Amino acid sequence: MQRYPVLNLWVDDCDMDRALNRVGEFVDKGDRVHTIFASNPEKNYSVPKNPFLYKMFQEADLLIPDGIGMVMAANWIHGASIKRVPGCELMQNICSLAERRGYRIFIYGAREEVNDAAVGELMRRHPKLKIAGRQNGYLDDDKTDELVRRINESKAQILFLALGSPKQEFWIAKNRNRLHHVRVCQGIGGTLDVLAGTVNRAPEFYCKTGLEWFYRLMAEPSRIGRQIKLPIFAAQVVMKKLM
Ligand code: UDP
């Protein structure tokens, strides 16, 4: 799968079907943990600040076009035909795939009541899904060995990490070599909050018109610090194209 550079980061040439095909291959044919991270305009500025995180993104097995800005920029700069793959939709589609194929999943992250409610919602939507284990995201560091042991004992092949970025990326970097059965690890940020209903996803109109960022800004004005980067990103993309 082609990987396109967009300013300071990259994004993979994929759409939902191709991303899901890759996940199936990773689980069926892989012999190591494959990482799936979300690429978006904000991370274009935060990720390169940390060389270790930057390398993790560079070496990720799938960098999904989670943000509309990355999709538009890659298509414009490189003439690509990438379609947006929102991380929260990919996660739910991976659950459907796992239900059909019998893959076992483990869910680590979010507050206890959110994690519990999200798992309940997944069981309701996917009655045959094998949820091999779950853990809230507020575990003391000295309990990590115990968690790794539980993940291994659960024989989960897919691990969803909902610790927020970059905590989830650092967690997998540190622990991936100790995970015996996990073949796919997706960083899912705040997806469990959406599944649990504690955070509303933008209505379809905003998603379809590429304005999900605007809806989220209206719903959570404190995101302004992150989203202030969007106009800078757009201006830099235009400069890049014109140069
Ligand atoms: N979180 C967690 N442990 C922590 C810090 C955060 O489990 O130590 C969870 C938090 O409860 C929330 C998610 O990580 O469910 C972060 O969501 P956010 O929307 O900020 O993710 P991002 O925008 O980074 O994808």
Short mmCIF file of N, CA and C in Angstrom, two decimals, residues 47-223:
data_model
loop_
_atom_site.label_atom_id
_atom_site.label_comp_id
_atom_site.label_asym_id
_atom_site.label_seq_id
_atom_site.Cartn_x
_atom_site.Cartn_y
_atom_site.Cartn_z
N VAL A 47 3.46 15.08 16.36
CA VAL A 47 4.28 13.87 16.27
C VAL A 47 5.76 14.16 15.99
N PRO A 48 6.10 15.02 15.02
CA PRO A 48 7.53 15.24 14.73
C PRO A 48 8.32 15.83 15.89
N LYS A 49 7.61 16.38 16.89
CA LYS A 49 8.34 16.97 18.03
C LYS A 49 9.04 15.90 18.85
N ASN A 50 8.56 14.66 18.75
CA ASN A 50 9.15 13.59 19.53
C ASN A 50 9.75 12.55 18.56
N PRO A 51 11.08 12.48 18.48
CA PRO A 51 11.71 11.59 17.48
C PRO A 51 11.27 10.14 17.60
N PHE A 52 11.03 9.68 18.84
CA PHE A 52 10.63 8.30 19.03
C PHE A 52 9.22 8.06 18.46
N LEU A 53 8.33 9.00 18.76
CA LEU A 53 6.95 8.90 18.26
C LEU A 53 6.93 8.99 16.73
N TYR A 54 7.76 9.88 16.23
CA TYR A 54 7.87 10.07 14.78
C TYR A 54 8.27 8.76 14.10
N LYS A 55 9.24 8.06 14.71
CA LYS A 55 9.71 6.79 14.15
C LYS A 55 8.59 5.75 14.22
N MET A 56 7.82 5.78 15.30
CA MET A 56 6.70 4.83 15.43
C MET A 56 5.68 5.03 14.33
N PHE A 57 5.39 6.30 14.01
CA PHE A 57 4.45 6.58 12.92
C PHE A 57 5.04 6.14 11.58
N GLN A 58 6.33 6.42 11.42
CA GLN A 58 7.00 6.06 10.17
C GLN A 58 6.94 4.55 9.95
N GLU A 59 7.06 3.79 11.03
CA GLU A 59 7.11 2.33 10.92
C GLU A 59 5.75 1.67 11.12
N ALA A 60 4.69 2.47 11.29
CA ALA A 60 3.35 1.88 11.51
C ALA A 60 2.96 1.04 10.30
N ASP A 61 2.19 -0.01 10.53
CA ASP A 61 1.77 -0.87 9.42
C ASP A 61 0.62 -0.27 8.64
N LEU A 62 -0.16 0.55 9.29
CA LEU A 62 -1.25 1.23 8.60
C LEU A 62 -1.45 2.61 9.22
N LEU A 63 -1.35 3.64 8.38
CA LEU A 63 -1.60 5.01 8.83
C LEU A 63 -2.88 5.46 8.16
N ILE A 64 -3.97 5.35 8.88
CA ILE A 64 -5.27 5.60 8.24
C ILE A 64 -5.55 7.09 8.07
N PRO A 65 -6.20 7.45 6.96
CA PRO A 65 -6.57 8.85 6.75
C PRO A 65 -7.79 9.21 7.61
N ASP A 66 -7.52 9.48 8.88
CA ASP A 66 -8.58 9.72 9.85
C ASP A 66 -9.12 11.14 9.72
N GLY A 67 -8.24 12.07 9.34
CA GLY A 67 -8.67 13.47 9.25
C GLY A 67 -8.90 13.89 7.81
N ILE A 68 -9.98 14.62 7.58
CA ILE A 68 -10.32 15.05 6.21
C ILE A 68 -9.20 15.90 5.61
N GLY A 69 -8.48 16.65 6.46
CA GLY A 69 -7.40 17.51 5.97
C GLY A 69 -6.31 16.69 5.29
N MET A 70 -5.98 15.53 5.87
CA MET A 70 -4.93 14.67 5.28
C MET A 70 -5.41 14.11 3.95
N VAL A 71 -6.70 13.75 3.88
CA VAL A 71 -7.26 13.19 2.65
C VAL A 71 -7.18 14.23 1.54
N MET A 72 -7.68 15.43 1.82
CA MET A 72 -7.71 16.47 0.80
C MET A 72 -6.29 16.84 0.36
N ALA A 73 -5.39 16.95 1.35
CA ALA A 73 -4.01 17.35 1.02
C ALA A 73 -3.32 16.28 0.18
N ALA A 74 -3.45 15.00 0.57
CA ALA A 74 -2.77 13.94 -0.19
C ALA A 74 -3.35 13.85 -1.60
N ASN A 75 -4.65 13.97 -1.72
CA ASN A 75 -5.27 13.87 -3.05
C ASN A 75 -4.84 15.05 -3.94
N TRP A 76 -4.72 16.20 -3.33
CA TRP A 76 -4.35 17.40 -4.09
C TRP A 76 -2.88 17.40 -4.46
N ILE A 77 -2.02 17.15 -3.47
CA ILE A 77 -0.57 17.22 -3.72
C ILE A 77 -0.11 16.06 -4.61
N HIS A 78 -0.61 14.84 -4.33
CA HIS A 78 -0.07 13.66 -5.03
C HIS A 78 -1.01 13.11 -6.10
N GLY A 79 -2.18 13.72 -6.27
CA GLY A 79 -3.14 13.17 -7.24
C GLY A 79 -3.65 11.80 -6.79
N ALA A 80 -3.65 11.57 -5.48
CA ALA A 80 -4.11 10.28 -4.95
C ALA A 80 -5.65 10.24 -4.95
N SER A 81 -6.20 9.08 -4.65
CA SER A 81 -7.67 9.04 -4.51
C SER A 81 -8.02 8.35 -3.20
N ILE A 82 -7.45 8.91 -2.14
CA ILE A 82 -7.68 8.38 -0.80
C ILE A 82 -9.08 8.75 -0.34
N LYS A 83 -9.72 7.83 0.38
CA LYS A 83 -11.01 8.16 1.01
C LYS A 83 -10.82 8.15 2.52
N ARG A 84 -11.58 8.96 3.21
CA ARG A 84 -11.41 9.07 4.65
C ARG A 84 -11.76 7.75 5.36
N VAL A 85 -10.95 7.38 6.34
CA VAL A 85 -11.23 6.19 7.16
C VAL A 85 -11.21 6.64 8.62
N PRO A 86 -12.34 7.09 9.14
CA PRO A 86 -12.34 7.53 10.54
C PRO A 86 -12.00 6.37 11.47
N GLY A 87 -11.10 6.62 12.42
CA GLY A 87 -10.65 5.55 13.32
C GLY A 87 -11.80 4.86 14.03
N CYS A 88 -12.82 5.63 14.45
CA CYS A 88 -13.91 5.02 15.21
C CYS A 88 -14.77 4.11 14.32
N GLU A 89 -14.88 4.46 13.02
CA GLU A 89 -15.63 3.57 12.11
C GLU A 89 -14.82 2.33 11.79
N LEU A 90 -13.50 2.51 11.64
CA LEU A 90 -12.66 1.35 11.36
C LEU A 90 -12.75 0.36 12.53
N MET A 91 -12.71 0.90 13.75
CA MET A 91 -12.75 0.02 14.92
C MET A 91 -14.02 -0.83 14.90
N GLN A 92 -15.16 -0.19 14.60
CA GLN A 92 -16.41 -0.96 14.61
C GLN A 92 -16.48 -1.94 13.45
N ASN A 93 -15.88 -1.58 12.32
CA ASN A 93 -15.84 -2.52 11.20
C ASN A 93 -14.89 -3.68 11.49
N ILE A 94 -13.82 -3.40 12.23
CA ILE A 94 -12.92 -4.50 12.62
C ILE A 94 -13.68 -5.45 13.55
N CYS A 95 -14.53 -4.89 14.40
CA CYS A 95 -15.33 -5.75 15.29
C CYS A 95 -16.29 -6.64 14.48
N SER A 96 -16.87 -6.09 13.41
CA SER A 96 -17.75 -6.91 12.55
C SER A 96 -16.95 -8.02 11.90
N LEU A 97 -15.74 -7.67 11.41
CA LEU A 97 -14.87 -8.66 10.78
C LEU A 97 -14.50 -9.74 11.80
N ALA A 98 -14.15 -9.30 13.01
CA ALA A 98 -13.75 -10.24 14.06
C ALA A 98 -14.92 -11.16 14.41
N GLU A 99 -16.12 -10.61 14.42
CA GLU A 99 -17.30 -11.43 14.73
C GLU A 99 -17.48 -12.51 13.66
N ARG A 100 -17.33 -12.10 12.39
CA ARG A 100 -17.50 -13.06 11.28
C ARG A 100 -16.41 -14.13 11.30
N ARG A 101 -15.19 -13.73 11.59
CA ARG A 101 -14.07 -14.67 11.45
C ARG A 101 -13.65 -15.32 12.77
N GLY A 102 -14.29 -14.90 13.87
CA GLY A 102 -13.97 -15.52 15.16
C GLY A 102 -12.68 -15.02 15.80
N TYR A 103 -12.18 -13.82 15.38
CA TYR A 103 -10.99 -13.26 16.02
C TYR A 103 -11.34 -12.81 17.44
N ARG A 104 -10.38 -12.92 18.33
CA ARG A 104 -10.60 -12.51 19.72
C ARG A 104 -10.06 -11.09 19.92
N ILE A 105 -10.81 -10.27 20.63
CA ILE A 105 -10.37 -8.88 20.84
C ILE A 105 -10.21 -8.56 22.33
N PHE A 106 -9.33 -7.60 22.61
CA PHE A 106 -9.11 -7.10 23.98
C PHE A 106 -9.21 -5.58 23.91
N ILE A 107 -9.89 -5.00 24.88
CA ILE A 107 -10.11 -3.55 24.85
C ILE A 107 -9.51 -2.90 26.10
N TYR A 108 -8.50 -2.06 25.88
CA TYR A 108 -7.81 -1.40 26.99
C TYR A 108 -7.91 0.11 26.84
N GLY A 109 -8.54 0.76 27.81
CA GLY A 109 -8.56 2.22 27.81
C GLY A 109 -9.88 2.80 28.29
N ALA A 110 -9.85 4.11 28.51
CA ALA A 110 -11.00 4.93 28.96
C ALA A 110 -11.34 4.67 30.44
N ARG A 111 -12.23 5.50 30.95
CA ARG A 111 -12.64 5.36 32.36
C ARG A 111 -13.40 4.05 32.53
N GLU A 112 -13.39 3.52 33.75
CA GLU A 112 -14.01 2.21 33.99
C GLU A 112 -15.46 2.15 33.50
N GLU A 113 -16.25 3.18 33.84
CA GLU A 113 -17.67 3.09 33.45
C GLU A 113 -17.84 3.22 31.94
N VAL A 114 -16.93 3.97 31.31
CA VAL A 114 -16.97 4.12 29.84
C VAL A 114 -16.57 2.80 29.18
N ASN A 115 -15.48 2.21 29.66
CA ASN A 115 -14.99 0.95 29.10
C ASN A 115 -16.08 -0.13 29.23
N ASP A 116 -16.68 -0.19 30.41
CA ASP A 116 -17.71 -1.19 30.69
C ASP A 116 -18.92 -0.98 29.76
N ALA A 117 -19.37 0.27 29.65
CA ALA A 117 -20.55 0.55 28.82
C ALA A 117 -20.24 0.31 27.34
N ALA A 118 -19.01 0.66 26.91
CA ALA A 118 -18.65 0.45 25.50
C ALA A 118 -18.60 -1.03 25.17
N VAL A 119 -18.06 -1.83 26.08
CA VAL A 119 -18.02 -3.28 25.86
C VAL A 119 -19.46 -3.82 25.79
N GLY A 120 -20.33 -3.33 26.67
CA GLY A 120 -21.74 -3.75 26.64
C GLY A 120 -22.39 -3.41 25.30
N GLU A 121 -22.09 -2.22 24.81
CA GLU A 121 -22.66 -1.78 23.53
C GLU A 121 -22.12 -2.65 22.38
N LEU A 122 -20.83 -2.98 22.43
CA LEU A 122 -20.25 -3.84 21.38
C LEU A 122 -20.89 -5.23 21.41
N MET A 123 -21.16 -5.74 22.62
CA MET A 123 -21.79 -7.06 22.73
C MET A 123 -23.21 -7.03 22.17
N ARG A 124 -23.87 -5.87 22.36
CA ARG A 124 -25.23 -5.72 21.84
C ARG A 124 -25.20 -5.69 20.30
N ARG A 125 -24.23 -4.93 19.76
CA ARG A 125 -24.16 -4.80 18.30
C ARG A 125 -23.59 -6.05 17.63
N HIS A 126 -22.71 -6.76 18.34
CA HIS A 126 -22.04 -7.93 17.74
C HIS A 126 -22.16 -9.10 18.70
N PRO A 127 -23.32 -9.75 18.73
CA PRO A 127 -23.56 -10.78 19.76
C PRO A 127 -22.56 -11.93 19.75
N LYS A 128 -21.95 -12.20 18.58
CA LYS A 128 -21.03 -13.35 18.54
C LYS A 128 -19.57 -12.93 18.66
N LEU A 129 -19.33 -11.64 18.86
CA LEU A 129 -17.95 -11.15 18.97
C LEU A 129 -17.29 -11.71 20.23
N LYS A 130 -16.05 -12.22 20.04
CA LYS A 130 -15.34 -12.79 21.18
C LYS A 130 -14.53 -11.70 21.87
N ILE A 131 -15.11 -11.10 22.89
CA ILE A 131 -14.38 -10.08 23.66
C ILE A 131 -13.62 -10.83 24.75
N ALA A 132 -12.32 -11.00 24.51
CA ALA A 132 -11.52 -11.88 25.36
C ALA A 132 -11.11 -11.20 26.66
N GLY A 133 -11.20 -9.87 26.72
CA GLY A 133 -10.84 -9.18 27.94
C GLY A 133 -10.97 -7.68 27.79
N ARG A 134 -10.99 -7.00 28.93
CA ARG A 134 -11.07 -5.54 28.90
C ARG A 134 -10.38 -4.98 30.14
N GLN A 135 -9.93 -3.74 30.04
CA GLN A 135 -9.26 -3.07 31.17
C GLN A 135 -9.44 -1.57 31.01
N ASN A 136 -9.80 -0.88 32.08
CA ASN A 136 -9.91 0.58 31.96
C ASN A 136 -8.50 1.18 31.81
N GLY A 137 -8.43 2.42 31.36
CA GLY A 137 -7.15 3.02 31.01
C GLY A 137 -6.47 3.76 32.14
N TYR A 138 -6.87 3.49 33.35
CA TYR A 138 -6.27 4.22 34.47
C TYR A 138 -5.57 3.25 35.45
N LEU A 139 -4.76 2.40 34.84
CA LEU A 139 -4.03 1.38 35.58
C LEU A 139 -2.68 1.96 36.02
N ASP A 140 -2.25 1.65 37.25
CA ASP A 140 -0.92 2.11 37.67
C ASP A 140 0.15 1.43 36.81
N ASP A 141 1.24 2.16 36.56
CA ASP A 141 2.31 1.62 35.70
C ASP A 141 2.83 0.28 36.21
N ASP A 142 2.87 0.14 37.55
CA ASP A 142 3.45 -1.12 38.07
C ASP A 142 2.51 -2.31 37.88
N LYS A 143 1.33 -2.08 37.30
CA LYS A 143 0.41 -3.20 37.01
C LYS A 143 0.47 -3.61 35.54
N THR A 144 1.40 -2.99 34.78
CA THR A 144 1.45 -3.29 33.34
C THR A 144 1.83 -4.74 33.06
N ASP A 145 2.78 -5.27 33.84
CA ASP A 145 3.18 -6.67 33.61
C ASP A 145 1.98 -7.60 33.75
N GLU A 146 1.18 -7.33 34.76
CA GLU A 146 0.00 -8.14 35.02
C GLU A 146 -1.00 -8.02 33.86
N LEU A 147 -1.14 -6.80 33.34
CA LEU A 147 -2.05 -6.60 32.19
C LEU A 147 -1.53 -7.36 30.96
N VAL A 148 -0.23 -7.28 30.70
CA VAL A 148 0.35 -7.99 29.55
C VAL A 148 0.09 -9.50 29.70
N ARG A 149 0.24 -9.99 30.92
CA ARG A 149 -0.02 -11.42 31.17
C ARG A 149 -1.48 -11.75 30.85
N ARG A 150 -2.39 -10.86 31.29
CA ARG A 150 -3.82 -11.11 31.02
C ARG A 150 -4.12 -11.09 29.53
N ILE A 151 -3.50 -10.14 28.81
CA ILE A 151 -3.74 -10.06 27.36
C ILE A 151 -3.25 -11.35 26.70
N ASN A 152 -2.07 -11.82 27.13
CA ASN A 152 -1.54 -13.06 26.56
C ASN A 152 -2.44 -14.24 26.88
N GLU A 153 -2.89 -14.30 28.12
CA GLU A 153 -3.75 -15.43 28.51
C GLU A 153 -5.09 -15.41 27.78
N SER A 154 -5.53 -14.20 27.43
CA SER A 154 -6.83 -14.08 26.74
C SER A 154 -6.74 -14.58 25.29
N LYS A 155 -5.51 -14.71 24.79
CA LYS A 155 -5.24 -15.11 23.39
C LYS A 155 -5.86 -14.15 22.39
N ALA A 156 -6.03 -12.90 22.81
CA ALA A 156 -6.60 -11.90 21.89
C ALA A 156 -5.65 -11.68 20.73
N GLN A 157 -6.24 -11.59 19.52
CA GLN A 157 -5.44 -11.31 18.32
C GLN A 157 -5.50 -9.84 17.95
N ILE A 158 -6.55 -9.17 18.47
CA ILE A 158 -6.71 -7.74 18.16
C ILE A 158 -6.80 -6.97 19.48
N LEU A 159 -5.96 -5.95 19.59
CA LEU A 159 -5.94 -5.12 20.80
C LEU A 159 -6.32 -3.70 20.42
N PHE A 160 -7.37 -3.19 21.06
CA PHE A 160 -7.74 -1.79 20.86
C PHE A 160 -7.22 -1.00 22.04
N LEU A 161 -6.46 0.06 21.74
CA LEU A 161 -5.91 0.91 22.80
C LEU A 161 -6.60 2.26 22.78
N ALA A 162 -7.29 2.57 23.85
CA ALA A 162 -8.04 3.83 23.93
C ALA A 162 -7.48 4.69 25.05
N LEU A 163 -6.20 5.03 24.95
CA LEU A 163 -5.54 5.80 26.01
C LEU A 163 -5.30 7.25 25.59
N GLY A 164 -5.74 7.60 24.37
CA GLY A 164 -5.43 8.92 23.82
C GLY A 164 -4.03 8.89 23.21
N SER A 165 -3.78 9.84 22.34
CA SER A 165 -2.49 9.91 21.67
C SER A 165 -1.64 10.99 22.35
N PRO A 166 -0.36 10.78 22.68
CA PRO A 166 0.49 9.67 22.25
C PRO A 166 0.62 8.54 23.26
N LYS A 167 -0.19 8.56 24.33
CA LYS A 167 -0.01 7.54 25.37
C LYS A 167 -0.17 6.14 24.78
N GLN A 168 -1.18 5.99 23.91
CA GLN A 168 -1.44 4.64 23.36
C GLN A 168 -0.29 4.18 22.45
N GLU A 169 0.30 5.11 21.71
CA GLU A 169 1.42 4.74 20.83
C GLU A 169 2.64 4.34 21.68
N PHE A 170 2.88 5.08 22.78
CA PHE A 170 4.02 4.73 23.64
C PHE A 170 3.80 3.38 24.32
N TRP A 171 2.54 3.13 24.70
CA TRP A 171 2.26 1.85 25.39
C TRP A 171 2.60 0.68 24.48
N ILE A 172 2.16 0.76 23.22
CA ILE A 172 2.38 -0.38 22.33
C ILE A 172 3.86 -0.50 21.97
N ALA A 173 4.55 0.65 21.85
CA ALA A 173 5.98 0.59 21.54
C ALA A 173 6.72 -0.15 22.65
N LYS A 174 6.33 0.11 23.88
CA LYS A 174 7.02 -0.46 25.02
C LYS A 174 6.70 -1.95 25.20
N ASN A 175 5.49 -2.33 24.85
CA ASN A 175 5.05 -3.68 25.21
C ASN A 175 4.84 -4.65 24.06
N ARG A 176 4.99 -4.19 22.84
CA ARG A 176 4.62 -5.05 21.70
C ARG A 176 5.39 -6.37 21.66
N ASN A 177 6.67 -6.34 22.06
CA ASN A 177 7.46 -7.57 21.97
C ASN A 177 7.07 -8.61 23.00
N ARG A 178 6.23 -8.21 23.96
CA ARG A 178 5.82 -9.18 24.99
C ARG A 178 4.45 -9.77 24.70
N LEU A 179 3.81 -9.30 23.62
CA LEU A 179 2.45 -9.77 23.32
C LEU A 179 2.54 -10.98 22.38
N HIS A 180 2.07 -12.12 22.86
CA HIS A 180 2.31 -13.36 22.10
C HIS A 180 1.29 -13.62 21.00
N HIS A 181 0.06 -13.20 21.16
CA HIS A 181 -0.98 -13.56 20.19
C HIS A 181 -1.50 -12.37 19.40
N VAL A 182 -1.27 -11.15 19.93
CA VAL A 182 -1.82 -9.96 19.27
C VAL A 182 -1.14 -9.77 17.92
N ARG A 183 -1.96 -9.62 16.88
CA ARG A 183 -1.45 -9.40 15.52
C ARG A 183 -1.79 -8.00 15.02
N VAL A 184 -2.81 -7.40 15.63
CA VAL A 184 -3.21 -6.05 15.23
C VAL A 184 -3.47 -5.23 16.48
N CYS A 185 -2.88 -4.02 16.49
CA CYS A 185 -3.16 -3.11 17.60
C CYS A 185 -3.57 -1.77 17.00
N GLN A 186 -4.80 -1.37 17.25
CA GLN A 186 -5.27 -0.07 16.74
C GLN A 186 -5.37 0.92 17.89
N GLY A 187 -4.79 2.10 17.71
CA GLY A 187 -4.97 3.20 18.66
C GLY A 187 -6.30 3.87 18.35
N ILE A 188 -7.24 3.84 19.30
CA ILE A 188 -8.60 4.31 18.97
C ILE A 188 -9.01 5.57 19.72
N GLY A 189 -8.06 6.19 20.45
CA GLY A 189 -8.36 7.48 21.08
C GLY A 189 -9.66 7.46 21.88
N GLY A 190 -10.57 8.36 21.53
CA GLY A 190 -11.81 8.51 22.30
C GLY A 190 -12.99 7.68 21.79
N THR A 191 -12.73 6.64 21.01
CA THR A 191 -13.82 5.85 20.42
C THR A 191 -14.73 5.21 21.46
N LEU A 192 -14.16 4.76 22.58
CA LEU A 192 -15.00 4.10 23.59
C LEU A 192 -16.00 5.09 24.18
N ASP A 193 -15.58 6.36 24.28
CA ASP A 193 -16.52 7.39 24.79
C ASP A 193 -17.70 7.54 23.84
N VAL A 194 -17.43 7.44 22.55
CA VAL A 194 -18.52 7.54 21.56
C VAL A 194 -19.42 6.31 21.68
N LEU A 195 -18.81 5.12 21.78
CA LEU A 195 -19.60 3.89 21.88
C LEU A 195 -20.46 3.88 23.15
N ALA A 196 -19.87 4.39 24.23
CA ALA A 196 -20.58 4.40 25.52
C ALA A 196 -21.65 5.48 25.55
N GLY A 197 -21.58 6.41 24.62
CA GLY A 197 -22.58 7.49 24.56
C GLY A 197 -22.24 8.68 25.44
N THR A 198 -21.00 8.71 26.01
CA THR A 198 -20.64 9.86 26.84
C THR A 198 -20.19 11.04 25.99
N VAL A 199 -19.76 10.76 24.75
CA VAL A 199 -19.41 11.81 23.79
C VAL A 199 -20.19 11.51 22.51
N ASN A 200 -20.83 12.52 21.95
CA ASN A 200 -21.58 12.29 20.72
C ASN A 200 -20.68 12.46 19.52
N ARG A 201 -20.81 11.53 18.58
CA ARG A 201 -20.11 11.71 17.31
C ARG A 201 -20.90 12.75 16.52
N ALA A 202 -20.22 13.44 15.60
CA ALA A 202 -20.90 14.45 14.79
C ALA A 202 -22.01 13.80 13.96
N PRO A 203 -23.14 14.50 13.78
CA PRO A 203 -24.18 13.97 12.91
C PRO A 203 -23.64 13.75 11.50
N GLU A 204 -24.33 12.88 10.74
CA GLU A 204 -23.84 12.45 9.43
C GLU A 204 -23.52 13.62 8.50
N PHE A 205 -24.34 14.68 8.58
CA PHE A 205 -24.13 15.83 7.69
C PHE A 205 -22.70 16.35 7.82
N TYR A 206 -22.23 16.48 9.09
CA TYR A 206 -20.90 17.04 9.32
C TYR A 206 -19.81 16.06 8.84
N CYS A 207 -20.05 14.75 9.03
CA CYS A 207 -19.06 13.76 8.61
C CYS A 207 -18.96 13.76 7.09
N LYS A 208 -20.12 13.78 6.43
CA LYS A 208 -20.12 13.66 4.96
C LYS A 208 -19.54 14.90 4.28
N THR A 209 -19.71 16.07 4.92
CA THR A 209 -19.23 17.29 4.28
C THR A 209 -17.82 17.66 4.74
N GLY A 210 -17.19 16.77 5.51
CA GLY A 210 -15.82 17.04 5.94
C GLY A 210 -15.75 18.07 7.05
N LEU A 211 -16.88 18.30 7.74
CA LEU A 211 -16.90 19.35 8.78
C LEU A 211 -16.97 18.77 10.20
N GLU A 212 -16.56 17.50 10.33
CA GLU A 212 -16.63 16.89 11.66
C GLU A 212 -15.79 17.68 12.66
N TRP A 213 -14.64 18.19 12.19
CA TRP A 213 -13.76 18.98 13.07
C TRP A 213 -14.50 20.20 13.63
N PHE A 214 -15.38 20.80 12.79
CA PHE A 214 -16.12 22.00 13.19
C PHE A 214 -17.15 21.64 14.26
N TYR A 215 -17.83 20.50 14.04
CA TYR A 215 -18.83 20.06 15.03
C TYR A 215 -18.16 19.80 16.37
N ARG A 216 -16.99 19.12 16.33
CA ARG A 216 -16.29 18.79 17.57
C ARG A 216 -15.82 20.06 18.28
N LEU A 217 -15.43 21.05 17.49
CA LEU A 217 -14.99 22.31 18.09
C LEU A 217 -16.16 23.01 18.80
N MET A 218 -17.33 22.97 18.16
CA MET A 218 -18.51 23.59 18.78
C MET A 218 -18.90 22.85 20.05
N ALA A 219 -18.80 21.50 19.99
CA ALA A 219 -19.21 20.68 21.14
C ALA A 219 -18.19 20.78 22.28
N GLU A 220 -16.90 20.89 21.93
CA GLU A 220 -15.84 20.95 22.95
C GLU A 220 -14.92 22.12 22.62
N PRO A 221 -15.30 23.36 22.99
CA PRO A 221 -14.49 24.52 22.63
C PRO A 221 -13.05 24.43 23.14
N SER A 222 -12.82 23.59 24.16
CA SER A 222 -11.45 23.48 24.69
C SER A 222 -10.50 22.86 23.66
N ARG A 223 -11.05 22.29 22.58
CA ARG A 223 -10.20 21.72 21.53
C ARG A 223 -9.56 22.79 20.67
#
